[in-house]
Amino acid sequence: GFDYRLGMVVVIGVSTIYTLFGGMRAVVGTDFIQSLLIMVLLLVVAALAYMRFPSSEVHQALIASHPQRLNLLLPAGLLIAWNSALFSMGEVFHSNIWWSRVFASRRNVVFRSFVLGGLGWMTIPIVTGSIGLLALASKLEVPQVNMVFPVMTAQLLGAGGAALVFIVVFASLTSTLDSLLASTADLLAEDVFLKLFKPEASDRELKLATQWMVVLLGGLTLLLSWPRLDSLASVLFFTGALVASTVWPVACGLYWPTASRSGAIAAMLAGTACGLAAYWLIAPYCAAVLSAAVSAVVMIVASRFWPAEFRWSQLQEEA
C-alpha cells in the first residue's frame, strides 16, 4: 500500500489546491460528488459481500461465536450509538462548515437540503455496521477498527477492491478536509483579520487573506498529521468530548431568550473536562455522552438561576 506520509501529502495537497482556487463553490460541488461516490461504493461492496456470504450464514456464525453482538441493548453498543449521534449533532451545531453553507444557500433550500442530506447519510452507519457484522462472522483479521471496510473489500474484490478502497478513502478524506479548510479560513479571515486587525480591508484584501489562511491551515494540518499518533477512530472518540459539549449551549442560545453567556462558556468547559476524563478513565466511546450530559446540566442551571437577556439585534452589522 501507500506510505502514510505520501498519502497525507497527496490528500492535503489536493484539498488545499482546489479549495484555494475554487473556494466554497468548489468545496460544495466536490463534496456532493464525493458523498454520492462514497454511498454508492459502500452499497456495492455490502451487496457483493452478502452475495458471497448469505445473511442466514452470517447470522448463524454470529450466534455461535459472537451472540452478544446481536443484542440491540448491548451497553457498549448503545454508548457508541449515542456517542456518534451526539458527535454528529455537535458538528452541525458548532462547526462553521455548516453555518457557512447555511449563509451561502438560499432560504428556501436550506431546511430541505439538511433533512435530505441527513437522511441520505444515515445509510452509511447502517451499511458499514452490516459489513462489520460480516467481518466478525467470517473471522476476518482487522488490524484497526476503522479498517473493516478496506480489508473486507480487498478480500472480496482483490486488486479491484483495493482500487475501490483508495477511491472511497481519498474521497472521504478530501471531502472532510476541504470543508474544514474553507470554513476555518473564512472564520479566521472574517472574525480575526477583518474584525480585529484591518476593519477597513477591501474585498480583494479579504479574499487574499482567506487564501493565505487556506495555505497556512493546510500546512499546519500536514505538520500535525505527520507523526501518525493514533487511528482515525480514536481521534473521533477523543474530539467527541469537545464537540458534544457545544450541543446544549448552542441550542439554548438559539431558542432560550435568557440563556446565560457565562453559563454557555462554563457548560462547554465543564462538559469537555468531564468528557476527556471519561475518555481516559472509563472508555473512549462514552466521552461524548458524558460531555453532553454535564454540559446540559450546567447550561440549564446557569440560565435558570443567572439569566441574561439577549437581543439578536446586537449581532446586526452595518451594510
Phi, psi and omega in degrees: 000180180289148170293139184305313184292325176297317177299318179298317181297317181294310183297310182292321180296312180297314181298317181295318184294311183283337172289322181298316186265336183260337180066205184298325180298316179293321181296311182296318180296312180291325178299319180297313181295316181294322179295316177298319180298315180298313183296318181295314182293322177297317179295322179297313181296317179298318179296316179296321181296317182280345169288326179278322179240096182303151184299328179295320178293320178298317181297315180296320179294321179291322177298323182284322188249327183223062183297331182292337180287348177266002180271114181292344180258017177300121185306314180297322179294319178295320179296317179295321179297312179292323177301314180294319180295315181292322177298316180295317178297318178297321178300314182291321183289316192260337191278136178291347175305312185279322179296320180295327178287325176298313182293331182273355184256158175289146184302323186282355180246349186298304184298314182296319182292322179292319180294311181295320178297318179295317179295320179295320183285344177297340178292335185296305179297329179293313181292314181295325176296320178293324176293323177297319176297321179295322178297321177295316182295324181271004179055043179285132179278118182240118182299319180225155185297330181273012180249013181299310182298311179300316182294316179297317181295317179296322179292321183283319192244359177063227182296322177297322177295322178298321178294320177297317179300317179300317181296314182295313181296316179298316181295317182292319180291314180293324179299318179288315186292317182295324178295317179295318179298311183295314184289319180290320177297319177297317179298314181293320181293317183285311189267341180252300183296309185285315186282323188259322188257321185215076182297335182270010183299142178280171179299322180294318179294322179294319178296318179296320178297320178297319179296320177296322178297320179299315180296314181295318179293322176298317177295318179295320178298316178297319180295317182289328182272351184300317184289342184056069186285325184200178180281163179296323179298318179295321178296319180294319177296320181294311181288343176302325178295323180286314186291316184295335180291347182268348187300304185288319176301318180290316180297316178294322179296329180282322191245353182246108186301332183252024177299138186276129177295314178295323177297323179296316179296314179297321180296317180293319179294315181294317179298317179297314181299313180292322179295317178292323176298318178295323179301315184276323190263334183249282179197145182302325187281001176253004184298311183293324181297310181293322179300313180294321181295313180295317179300318180296315181297313181296317182295315182292316180296314181296318181287332180286318185263338178229066183293154178222118181292134180228137178240130182298336180297340179295336180268358182293126179259148177288140181291000000 
